Amino acid sequence: VKPDGQTASHHELPSTSELCEPPTPPPTPQSGQSAVPLKCAVCGDTALCKHYGAVACSGCKGFFRRTVWKQRTYKCPGENDCTINADVRSCRACRYAQCIRVRMNPRAVQGDLAECRKNGVICTPPKRRATYKRREASG
């Protein structure tokens, strides 16, 4: 919904670069040195670019997107201070809280209209399979 109360059309959604944007480029490495790989702000795993406003690995990006799409709420079985790292991401409540802490933006998740650039190719979320009722054979 736009500020004047009208509904935005799908043509007015954030551009591709706003949904999946590469982070600020690191300084050019000196000859013989490799660039430092990006770290996911949520779990510390290797990341390729920014997703929903924060540098995130594909696992945390997908977890965040599914949580927002399905409007999930999670409850921590502990004290809301579970360890979230590349090896341990099992507490969904603490993982989602960490996504929000690192400023991943739920409003940036655009459902089936979302597009992001990945390795120069446009990727879209998988479409839901249509469910068909089996026709009974007439005999």
Coordinates of C-alpha atoms in Angstrom, one line a residue:
V1 CA 0.0 0.0 0.0
K2 CA 1.4 3.3 -1.0
P3 CA 1.3 6.4 1.3
D4 CA -1.7 7.8 -0.6
G5 CA -3.7 4.6 0.3
Q6 CA -3.5 3.1 -3.2
T7 CA -2.3 -0.5 -3.7
A8 CA 1.0 -0.8 -5.4
S9 CA 1.1 -3.0 -8.6
H10 CA 3.5 -5.8 -9.1
H11 CA 5.4 -3.4 -11.4
E12 CA 6.2 -1.2 -8.5
L13 CA 7.8 -3.8 -6.3
P14 CA 11.4 -3.3 -5.2
S15 CA 13.9 -3.9 -8.0
T16 CA 15.9 -7.0 -8.2
S17 CA 18.9 -5.2 -6.8
E18 CA 17.0 -4.3 -3.7
L19 CA 16.0 -7.9 -3.0
C20 CA 19.5 -9.5 -3.4
E21 CA 22.3 -7.1 -3.5
P22 CA 26.0 -7.7 -3.3
P23 CA 27.5 -6.0 -0.2
T24 CA 29.9 -3.1 -0.6
P25 CA 32.8 -4.5 -2.6
P26 CA 35.9 -5.3 -0.4
P27 CA 39.1 -3.5 -1.1
T28 CA 40.9 -5.0 -4.2
P29 CA 43.3 -7.7 -2.9
Q30 CA 46.9 -7.2 -3.7
S31 CA 48.4 -9.5 -6.2
G32 CA 48.8 -13.0 -4.8
Q33 CA 46.2 -12.5 -2.1
S34 CA 42.6 -13.9 -2.3
A35 CA 39.6 -11.9 -1.2
V36 CA 38.2 -12.7 2.2
P37 CA 34.9 -14.7 1.8
L38 CA 31.8 -13.1 3.2
K39 CA 30.3 -14.5 6.5
C40 CA 26.6 -14.9 7.1
A41 CA 25.6 -12.3 9.7
V42 CA 23.2 -14.8 11.3
C43 CA 25.3 -18.0 11.6
G44 CA 28.8 -17.2 10.3
D45 CA 28.7 -19.6 7.4
T46 CA 30.0 -18.6 4.0
A47 CA 27.7 -16.1 2.2
L48 CA 27.6 -14.8 -1.4
C49 CA 25.6 -11.6 -1.1
K50 CA 23.0 -9.6 0.9
H51 CA 19.6 -11.1 1.2
Y52 CA 16.6 -9.1 2.7
G53 CA 19.0 -6.4 4.0
A54 CA 21.8 -8.5 5.6
V55 CA 24.7 -10.6 4.4
A56 CA 23.2 -14.1 4.7
C57 CA 24.1 -17.7 3.6
S58 CA 21.6 -19.6 1.4
G59 CA 20.4 -21.6 4.4
C60 CA 19.5 -18.6 6.6
K61 CA 18.1 -16.8 3.6
G62 CA 15.7 -19.7 2.9
F63 CA 14.9 -20.1 6.6
F64 CA 14.0 -16.4 6.9
R65 CA 11.9 -16.4 3.7
R66 CA 9.9 -19.6 4.7
T67 CA 9.3 -18.2 8.2
V68 CA 7.9 -14.9 6.7
W69 CA 5.9 -16.6 3.9
K70 CA 4.3 -19.0 6.3
Q71 CA 3.9 -16.5 9.1
R72 CA 5.5 -18.9 11.5
T73 CA 6.1 -18.1 15.2
Y74 CA 8.6 -20.2 17.1
K75 CA 9.1 -20.8 20.8
C76 CA 12.6 -21.4 22.3
P77 CA 12.8 -24.5 24.5
G78 CA 15.5 -22.8 26.5
E79 CA 16.2 -19.3 27.7
N80 CA 16.1 -17.5 24.3
D81 CA 19.9 -17.5 24.2
C82 CA 20.7 -20.6 22.1
T83 CA 23.9 -20.8 20.1
I84 CA 23.4 -20.1 16.4
N85 CA 26.4 -20.9 14.2
A86 CA 27.3 -22.7 11.0
D87 CA 27.2 -26.1 12.8
V88 CA 24.3 -25.5 15.2
R89 CA 21.2 -23.7 13.9
S90 CA 18.5 -26.0 15.5
C91 CA 16.6 -23.5 17.6
R92 CA 14.2 -21.8 15.2
A93 CA 13.2 -19.1 17.6
C94 CA 16.7 -18.0 18.3
R95 CA 17.7 -18.2 14.7
Y96 CA 14.8 -16.0 13.6
A97 CA 15.6 -13.6 16.4
Q98 CA 19.2 -13.4 15.1
C99 CA 17.9 -12.7 11.6
I100 CA 15.9 -9.8 13.0
R101 CA 18.9 -8.6 15.1
V102 CA 21.1 -8.4 12.0
R103 CA 18.4 -6.3 10.3
M104 CA 16.9 -8.8 7.8
N105 CA 13.7 -7.1 6.7
P106 CA 10.5 -9.2 6.6
R107 CA 8.9 -6.6 4.3
A108 CA 11.6 -7.4 1.7
V109 CA 10.2 -10.9 1.3
Q110 CA 7.9 -10.6 -1.7
G111 CA 6.5 -14.2 -1.9
D112 CA 6.2 -15.7 -5.4
L113 CA 7.1 -12.4 -7.0
A114 CA 10.5 -12.3 -5.5
E115 CA 13.5 -12.4 -7.8
C116 CA 17.2 -12.4 -7.0
R117 CA 20.3 -12.6 -9.1
K118 CA 22.5 -15.6 -8.4
N119 CA 25.6 -16.1 -10.4
G120 CA 24.2 -13.8 -13.1
V121 CA 21.0 -15.8 -13.5
I122 CA 17.6 -14.7 -12.3
C123 CA 16.2 -17.2 -9.8
T124 CA 12.6 -17.2 -8.6
P125 CA 11.1 -19.3 -5.8
P126 CA 9.7 -22.6 -6.9
K127 CA 6.0 -22.5 -7.9
R128 CA 3.6 -24.6 -5.9
R129 CA 2.6 -27.8 -7.6
A130 CA -1.0 -27.9 -8.6
T131 CA -3.0 -30.6 -6.9
Y132 CA -5.2 -32.6 -9.2
K133 CA -7.9 -35.0 -8.2
R134 CA -7.6 -38.3 -9.7
R135 CA -10.4 -39.0 -12.2
E136 CA -12.1 -42.2 -11.6
A137 CA -12.2 -44.5 -14.6
S138 CA -15.7 -45.1 -15.8
G139 CA -16.3 -48.7 -16.6

